[in-house]
C-alpha cells in the first residue's frame, strides 16, 4: 500500500471544463508521476484525466478535444446504464431490479427481486431483450391458461378453439374476435397470475356471449366466482399507473 500512498501525495488536483454536445462538462485533472495522459469517466459520471507532472496545458486541451467523441459515447453509455439500473422489471406481479451477471443461461434468471441477465447483453439493448423474453413467457403462460380453461367453454361456443395472439395494446387487456383469435396484451405478463387468469376467462366467456350482457357476467361468475375482487385489483393498478 505504501507506494500508492506516496504517489497520492505527489498528485495535484485541479479542474477545467470542456464543451460536450452543447453542455459544459467538468474535468478533474490529476497531475502525477506518469508518462502518458489517461482519460476516464468514473462511476459517478465525472470525467477524470491523469497527466504527467509537466504536461503543458495546450497538450492536455488537444488530448481532450481528440477524445470528445469517445467521451460523449462513454457518458451516454453510463447514463443508459444508470437508467436501466433504476428501472425495474415487473413480472407476474412482482418487481425485479436488473443486475448483469456471469451466468451460463442466455435467459434472465429471477431470484429474490433481482433479474440477473447475461453480461453480454449491452445496456442499450437490455430493455428490448427483456421485452422479447417477456413475450416468450407470455405466449407460454397465456397458452397454458387457454388450454386449461377451453374445455370448460368448448361446448356450445360460437367459435372454434381460439388462436392466441400476444400484442402490445394501448387500451385493452384482451379481446376475442369472431374470427377466432384471442388477443392478449403483452403487458399483462407484468401483472399477477390471478389477473392474467381473470382476463383469459373473461375473453373465453365471450366465446358464448359477444357482449357484456347479464348473461355474460352470469357465465363469468359461474366460472370464476371471485372475479369481481380480481377486477377491482386490476382497476386499482390501472389508477396507480
Ligand atoms: Zn369483454
mmCIF file of C-alpha atoms and ligand atoms in Angstrom:
data_model
loop_
_atom_site.group_PDB
_atom_site.id
_atom_site.type_symbol
_atom_site.label_atom_id
_atom_site.label_comp_id
_atom_site.label_asym_id
_atom_site.label_seq_id
_atom_site.Cartn_x
_atom_site.Cartn_y
_atom_site.Cartn_z
ATOM 1 C CA UNK A 1 0.000 0.000 0.000
ATOM 2 C CA UNK A 2 2.780 2.424 0.723
ATOM 3 C CA UNK A 3 3.956 3.190 -2.858
ATOM 4 C CA UNK A 4 0.416 4.103 -3.807
ATOM 5 C CA UNK A 5 0.068 6.360 -0.818
ATOM 6 C CA UNK A 6 3.282 8.081 -1.794
ATOM 7 C CA UNK A 7 2.049 8.758 -5.316
ATOM 8 C CA UNK A 8 -1.120 10.248 -3.875
ATOM 9 C CA UNK A 9 0.993 12.743 -2.006
ATOM 10 C CA UNK A 10 2.552 13.893 -5.295
ATOM 11 C CA UNK A 11 -0.771 14.314 -7.028
ATOM 12 C CA UNK A 12 -2.010 17.754 -7.801
ATOM 13 C CA UNK A 13 -5.701 18.135 -8.466
ATOM 14 C CA UNK A 14 -7.272 20.873 -10.468
ATOM 15 C CA UNK A 15 -10.234 21.257 -12.768
ATOM 16 C CA UNK A 16 -11.113 22.596 -16.160
ATOM 17 C CA UNK A 17 -14.257 22.393 -18.232
ATOM 18 C CA UNK A 18 -14.925 21.383 -21.817
ATOM 19 C CA UNK A 19 -17.941 21.629 -24.102
ATOM 20 C CA UNK A 20 -19.644 18.371 -24.974
ATOM 21 C CA UNK A 21 -22.814 18.385 -27.077
ATOM 22 C CA UNK A 22 -23.515 21.953 -26.096
ATOM 23 C CA UNK A 23 -23.126 21.487 -22.374
ATOM 24 C CA UNK A 24 -20.267 22.243 -20.080
ATOM 25 C CA UNK A 25 -18.601 19.198 -18.561
ATOM 26 C CA UNK A 26 -16.232 19.482 -15.632
ATOM 27 C CA UNK A 27 -12.934 17.629 -15.968
ATOM 28 C CA UNK A 28 -10.818 16.804 -12.929
ATOM 29 C CA UNK A 29 -7.138 16.803 -13.735
ATOM 30 C CA UNK A 30 -4.679 14.832 -11.683
ATOM 31 C CA UNK A 31 -1.093 15.614 -12.470
ATOM 32 C CA UNK A 32 1.104 12.831 -11.281
ATOM 33 C CA UNK A 33 4.285 10.968 -11.955
ATOM 34 C CA UNK A 34 3.397 9.177 -15.186
ATOM 35 C CA UNK A 35 4.410 9.201 -18.834
ATOM 36 C CA UNK A 36 1.161 9.431 -20.755
ATOM 37 C CA UNK A 37 -2.245 11.045 -20.485
ATOM 38 C CA UNK A 38 -5.143 8.891 -19.479
ATOM 39 C CA UNK A 39 -8.812 9.749 -19.730
ATOM 40 C CA UNK A 40 -11.614 8.106 -17.786
ATOM 41 C CA UNK A 41 -15.164 8.502 -16.571
ATOM 42 C CA UNK A 42 -15.824 7.319 -13.035
ATOM 43 C CA UNK A 43 -18.973 5.578 -11.810
ATOM 44 C CA UNK A 44 -20.471 8.911 -10.755
ATOM 45 C CA UNK A 45 -20.182 10.171 -14.343
ATOM 46 C CA UNK A 46 -17.301 12.555 -13.595
ATOM 47 C CA UNK A 47 -14.600 12.981 -16.197
ATOM 48 C CA UNK A 48 -11.080 12.475 -14.904
ATOM 49 C CA UNK A 49 -7.795 12.840 -16.696
ATOM 50 C CA UNK A 50 -4.416 11.790 -15.393
ATOM 51 C CA UNK A 51 -1.483 13.730 -16.817
ATOM 52 C CA UNK A 52 2.307 13.743 -16.385
ATOM 53 C CA UNK A 53 3.609 16.317 -13.919
ATOM 54 C CA UNK A 54 4.964 18.721 -16.507
ATOM 55 C CA UNK A 55 2.295 18.392 -19.150
ATOM 56 C CA UNK A 56 1.658 21.728 -20.896
ATOM 57 C CA UNK A 57 -1.942 22.928 -20.917
ATOM 58 C CA UNK A 58 -2.229 23.008 -24.736
ATOM 59 C CA UNK A 59 -1.239 19.352 -24.853
ATOM 60 C CA UNK A 60 -3.969 18.498 -22.352
ATOM 61 C CA UNK A 61 -6.585 20.501 -24.251
ATOM 62 C CA UNK A 62 -5.572 18.895 -27.561
ATOM 63 C CA UNK A 63 -5.816 15.472 -25.932
ATOM 64 C CA UNK A 64 -9.296 16.252 -24.613
ATOM 65 C CA UNK A 65 -10.551 17.566 -27.941
ATOM 66 C CA UNK A 66 -9.230 14.436 -29.684
ATOM 67 C CA UNK A 67 -11.309 12.341 -27.345
ATOM 68 C CA UNK A 68 -14.624 14.191 -27.315
ATOM 69 C CA UNK A 69 -16.436 11.532 -29.352
ATOM 70 C CA UNK A 70 -15.183 8.798 -27.031
ATOM 71 C CA UNK A 71 -16.213 10.863 -24.015
ATOM 72 C CA UNK A 72 -19.673 11.550 -25.381
ATOM 73 C CA UNK A 73 -20.181 7.854 -26.053
ATOM 74 C CA UNK A 74 -18.896 6.878 -22.628
ATOM 75 C CA UNK A 75 -21.140 9.387 -20.836
ATOM 76 C CA UNK A 76 -24.155 8.313 -22.867
ATOM 77 C CA UNK A 77 -23.466 4.665 -22.083
ATOM 78 C CA UNK A 78 -23.201 5.459 -18.398
ATOM 79 C CA UNK A 79 -26.488 7.342 -18.476
ATOM 80 C CA UNK A 80 -28.233 4.407 -20.137
ATOM 81 C CA UNK A 81 -26.727 2.040 -17.598
ATOM 82 C CA UNK A 82 -27.945 4.191 -14.719
ATOM 83 C CA UNK A 83 -31.395 4.394 -16.296
ATOM 84 C CA UNK A 84 -31.532 0.621 -16.676
ATOM 85 C CA UNK A 85 -30.395 0.148 -13.092
ATOM 86 C CA UNK A 86 -33.093 2.480 -11.776
ATOM 87 C CA UNK A 87 -35.626 0.770 -13.901
ATOM 88 C CA UNK A 88 -37.356 -2.283 -12.602
ATOM 89 C CA UNK A 89 -38.872 -5.109 -14.480
ATOM 90 C CA UNK A 90 -42.365 -6.155 -13.483
ATOM 91 C CA UNK A 91 -43.114 -9.819 -13.996
ATOM 92 C CA UNK A 92 -46.148 -11.769 -12.762
ATOM 93 C CA UNK A 93 -46.973 -9.071 -10.240
ATOM 94 C CA UNK A 94 -43.503 -8.671 -8.755
ATOM 95 C CA UNK A 95 -40.733 -6.094 -9.282
ATOM 96 C CA UNK A 96 -37.153 -7.080 -10.174
ATOM 97 C CA UNK A 97 -34.041 -4.900 -10.255
ATOM 98 C CA UNK A 98 -31.644 -5.506 -13.139
ATOM 99 C CA UNK A 99 -28.225 -6.938 -12.430
ATOM 100 C CA UNK A 100 -25.693 -8.116 -15.040
ATOM 101 C CA UNK A 101 -24.076 -11.429 -14.160
ATOM 102 C CA UNK A 102 -21.629 -14.049 -15.407
ATOM 103 C CA UNK A 103 -24.221 -16.721 -15.981
ATOM 104 C CA UNK A 104 -24.425 -19.638 -18.378
ATOM 105 C CA UNK A 105 -28.101 -19.079 -19.090
ATOM 106 C CA UNK A 106 -28.875 -16.873 -22.083
ATOM 107 C CA UNK A 107 -32.176 -16.014 -20.392
ATOM 108 C CA UNK A 108 -32.832 -13.752 -17.425
ATOM 109 C CA UNK A 109 -32.718 -15.543 -14.088
ATOM 110 C CA UNK A 110 -35.054 -14.206 -11.405
ATOM 111 C CA UNK A 111 -34.024 -14.594 -7.774
ATOM 112 C CA UNK A 112 -35.367 -12.643 -4.792
ATOM 113 C CA UNK A 113 -36.347 -9.420 -6.502
ATOM 114 C CA UNK A 114 -33.327 -9.378 -8.817
ATOM 115 C CA UNK A 115 -33.339 -10.075 -12.536
ATOM 116 C CA UNK A 116 -29.881 -11.405 -13.418
ATOM 117 C CA UNK A 117 -29.144 -11.080 -17.106
ATOM 118 C CA UNK A 118 -26.130 -12.158 -19.215
ATOM 119 C CA UNK A 119 -23.272 -9.658 -19.095
ATOM 120 C CA UNK A 120 -23.011 -9.878 -22.876
ATOM 121 C CA UNK A 121 -26.335 -8.030 -23.208
ATOM 122 C CA UNK A 122 -25.437 -4.409 -23.795
ATOM 123 C CA UNK A 123 -27.250 -1.875 -21.670
ATOM 124 C CA UNK A 124 -28.676 -0.215 -24.782
ATOM 125 C CA UNK A 125 -30.393 -3.467 -25.730
ATOM 126 C CA UNK A 126 -31.378 -4.558 -22.261
ATOM 127 C CA UNK A 127 -34.988 -3.413 -22.335
ATOM 128 C CA UNK A 128 -35.523 -4.807 -25.844
ATOM 129 C CA UNK A 129 -34.038 -8.161 -24.783
ATOM 130 C CA UNK A 130 -36.209 -8.224 -21.676
ATOM 131 C CA UNK A 131 -39.282 -7.473 -23.751
ATOM 132 C CA UNK A 132 -38.608 -10.300 -26.156
ATOM 133 C CA UNK A 133 -38.045 -12.675 -23.229
ATOM 134 C CA UNK A 134 -41.302 -11.500 -21.661
ATOM 135 C CA UNK A 135 -43.094 -12.084 -24.973
ATOM 136 C CA UNK A 136 -41.871 -15.681 -24.990
ATOM 137 C CA UNK A 137 -43.004 -16.185 -21.404
ATOM 138 C CA UNK A 138 -46.338 -14.507 -22.141
ATOM 139 C CA UNK A 139 -47.030 -16.834 -25.088
ATOM 140 C CA UNK A 140 -46.326 -19.862 -22.943
ATOM 141 C CA UNK A 141 -48.271 -18.751 -19.874
ATOM 142 C CA UNK A 142 -51.299 -17.405 -21.773
ATOM 143 C CA UNK A 143 -51.441 -20.554 -23.902
ATOM 144 C CA UNK A 144 -51.351 -22.781 -20.821
ATOM 145 C CA UNK A 145 -54.294 -20.864 -19.362
ATOM 146 C CA UNK A 146 -56.267 -21.151 -22.603
ATOM 147 C CA UNK A 147 -55.536 -24.895 -22.779
ATOM 148 C CA UNK A 148 -56.556 -25.290 -19.153
ATOM 149 C CA UNK A 149 -59.811 -23.337 -19.468
ATOM 150 C CA UNK A 150 -61.007 -24.030 -23.014
ATOM 151 C CA UNK A 151 -62.526 -27.470 -22.198
ATOM 152 C CA UNK A 152 -64.988 -25.614 -19.917
ATOM 153 C CA UNK A 153 -66.077 -23.410 -22.822
ATOM 154 C CA UNK A 154 -65.836 -25.564 -25.939
ATOM 155 C CA UNK A 155 -69.329 -26.987 -25.714
ATOM 156 C CA UNK A 156 -71.840 -24.641 -27.307
ATOM 157 C CA UNK A 157 -69.196 -21.999 -28.102
ATOM 158 C CA UNK A 158 -69.801 -19.617 -31.020
ATOM 159 C CA UNK A 159 -66.226 -20.133 -32.259
ATOM 160 C CA UNK A 160 -63.669 -22.903 -32.566
ATOM 161 C CA UNK A 161 -60.814 -23.122 -30.055
ATOM 162 C CA UNK A 162 -59.364 -19.590 -30.207
ATOM 163 C CA UNK A 163 -55.865 -18.947 -31.513
ATOM 164 C CA UNK A 164 -53.634 -16.843 -29.260
ATOM 165 C CA UNK A 165 -52.051 -13.602 -30.402
ATOM 166 C CA UNK A 166 -49.845 -11.677 -27.957
ATOM 167 C CA UNK A 167 -49.988 -7.993 -28.781
ATOM 168 C CA UNK A 168 -48.998 -4.629 -27.467
ATOM 169 C CA UNK A 169 -52.301 -2.857 -26.972
ATOM 170 C CA UNK A 170 -52.854 0.605 -25.599
ATOM 171 C CA UNK A 171 -56.371 0.486 -24.267
ATOM 172 C CA UNK A 172 -57.311 -3.148 -23.790
ATOM 173 C CA UNK A 173 -56.019 -6.110 -21.841
ATOM 174 C CA UNK A 174 -57.587 -8.564 -24.213
ATOM 175 C CA UNK A 175 -60.179 -9.196 -26.864
ATOM 176 C CA UNK A 176 -61.821 -12.100 -28.622
ATOM 177 C CA UNK A 177 -62.629 -11.809 -32.298
ATOM 178 C CA UNK A 178 -65.481 -13.610 -34.024
ATOM 179 C CA UNK A 179 -62.819 -14.964 -36.404
ATOM 180 C CA UNK A 180 -61.467 -16.977 -33.501
ATOM 181 C CA UNK A 181 -58.459 -15.003 -32.298
ATOM 182 C CA UNK A 182 -57.877 -14.331 -28.637
ATOM 183 C CA UNK A 183 -55.703 -11.226 -28.414
ATOM 184 C CA UNK A 184 -53.938 -10.728 -25.104
ATOM 185 C CA UNK A 185 -51.875 -7.721 -24.123
ATOM 186 C CA UNK A 186 -48.146 -8.347 -23.687
ATOM 187 C CA UNK A 187 -48.267 -6.010 -20.659
ATOM 188 C CA UNK A 188 -50.475 -8.492 -18.811
ATOM 189 C CA UNK A 189 -47.340 -10.530 -18.106
ATOM 190 C CA UNK A 190 -46.332 -7.786 -15.646
ATOM 191 C CA UNK A 191 -49.450 -8.405 -13.572
ATOM 192 C CA UNK A 192 -50.290 -11.143 -11.096
ATOM 193 C CA UNK A 193 -51.256 -14.669 -12.258
ATOM 194 C CA UNK A 194 -54.784 -14.121 -10.829
ATOM 195 C CA UNK A 195 -55.288 -11.063 -13.033
ATOM 196 C CA UNK A 196 -53.950 -12.827 -16.130
ATOM 197 C CA UNK A 197 -56.287 -15.739 -15.474
ATOM 198 C CA UNK A 198 -59.263 -13.400 -14.959
ATOM 199 C CA UNK A 199 -58.601 -11.681 -18.311
ATOM 200 C CA UNK A 200 -58.273 -15.045 -20.095
ATOM 201 C CA UNK A 201 -61.511 -16.322 -18.563
ATOM 202 C CA UNK A 202 -63.235 -13.021 -19.435
ATOM 203 C CA UNK A 203 -62.214 -13.383 -23.089
ATOM 204 C CA UNK A 204 -63.241 -17.033 -23.162
ATOM 205 C CA UNK A 205 -66.681 -16.072 -21.809
ATOM 206 C CA UNK A 206 -67.012 -14.005 -24.973
ATOM 207 C CA UNK A 207 -66.926 -17.274 -26.923
ATOM 208 C CA UNK A 208 -70.515 -17.689 -25.677
ATOM 209 C CA UNK A 209 -71.605 -14.045 -25.441
ATOM 210 C CA UNK A 210 -70.058 -11.424 -27.726
ATOM 211 C CA UNK A 211 -71.176 -8.615 -25.405
ATOM 212 C CA UNK A 212 -71.130 -7.616 -21.749
ATOM 213 C CA UNK A 213 -74.715 -8.620 -21.096
ATOM 214 C CA UNK A 214 -76.126 -10.033 -17.867
ATOM 215 C CA UNK A 215 -75.705 -13.495 -19.383
ATOM 216 C CA UNK A 216 -72.047 -12.803 -19.987
ATOM 217 C CA UNK A 217 -71.483 -11.840 -16.343
ATOM 218 C CA UNK A 218 -73.521 -14.800 -15.143
ATOM 219 C CA UNK A 219 -71.174 -17.105 -17.034
ATOM 220 C CA UNK A 220 -68.158 -15.214 -15.700
ATOM 221 C CA UNK A 221 -69.365 -15.600 -12.095
ATOM 222 C CA UNK A 222 -70.046 -19.268 -12.668
ATOM 223 C CA UNK A 223 -66.538 -19.917 -13.977
ATOM 224 C CA UNK A 224 -64.626 -17.585 -11.669
ATOM 225 C CA UNK A 225 -66.737 -16.750 -8.602
ATOM 226 C CA UNK A 226 -64.190 -14.248 -7.184
ATOM 227 C CA UNK A 227 -63.756 -12.384 -10.482
ATOM 228 C CA UNK A 228 -65.060 -9.081 -9.066
ATOM 229 C CA UNK A 229 -62.267 -8.910 -6.495
ATOM 230 C CA UNK A 230 -59.684 -9.518 -9.196
ATOM 231 C CA UNK A 231 -61.286 -6.881 -11.455
ATOM 232 C CA UNK A 232 -61.163 -4.407 -8.568
ATOM 233 C CA UNK A 233 -57.460 -5.194 -8.083
ATOM 234 C CA UNK A 234 -56.835 -4.547 -11.779
ATOM 235 C CA UNK A 235 -58.709 -1.223 -11.556
ATOM 236 C CA UNK A 236 -56.502 -0.212 -8.607
ATOM 237 C CA UNK A 237 -53.363 -0.971 -10.636
ATOM 238 C CA UNK A 238 -54.710 0.962 -13.651
ATOM 239 C CA UNK A 239 -55.342 4.001 -11.480
ATOM 240 C CA UNK A 240 -51.900 3.774 -9.924
ATOM 241 C CA UNK A 241 -50.058 3.851 -13.243
HETATM 242 ZN ZN1 LIG B 1 -65.101 -8.116 -22.655
#
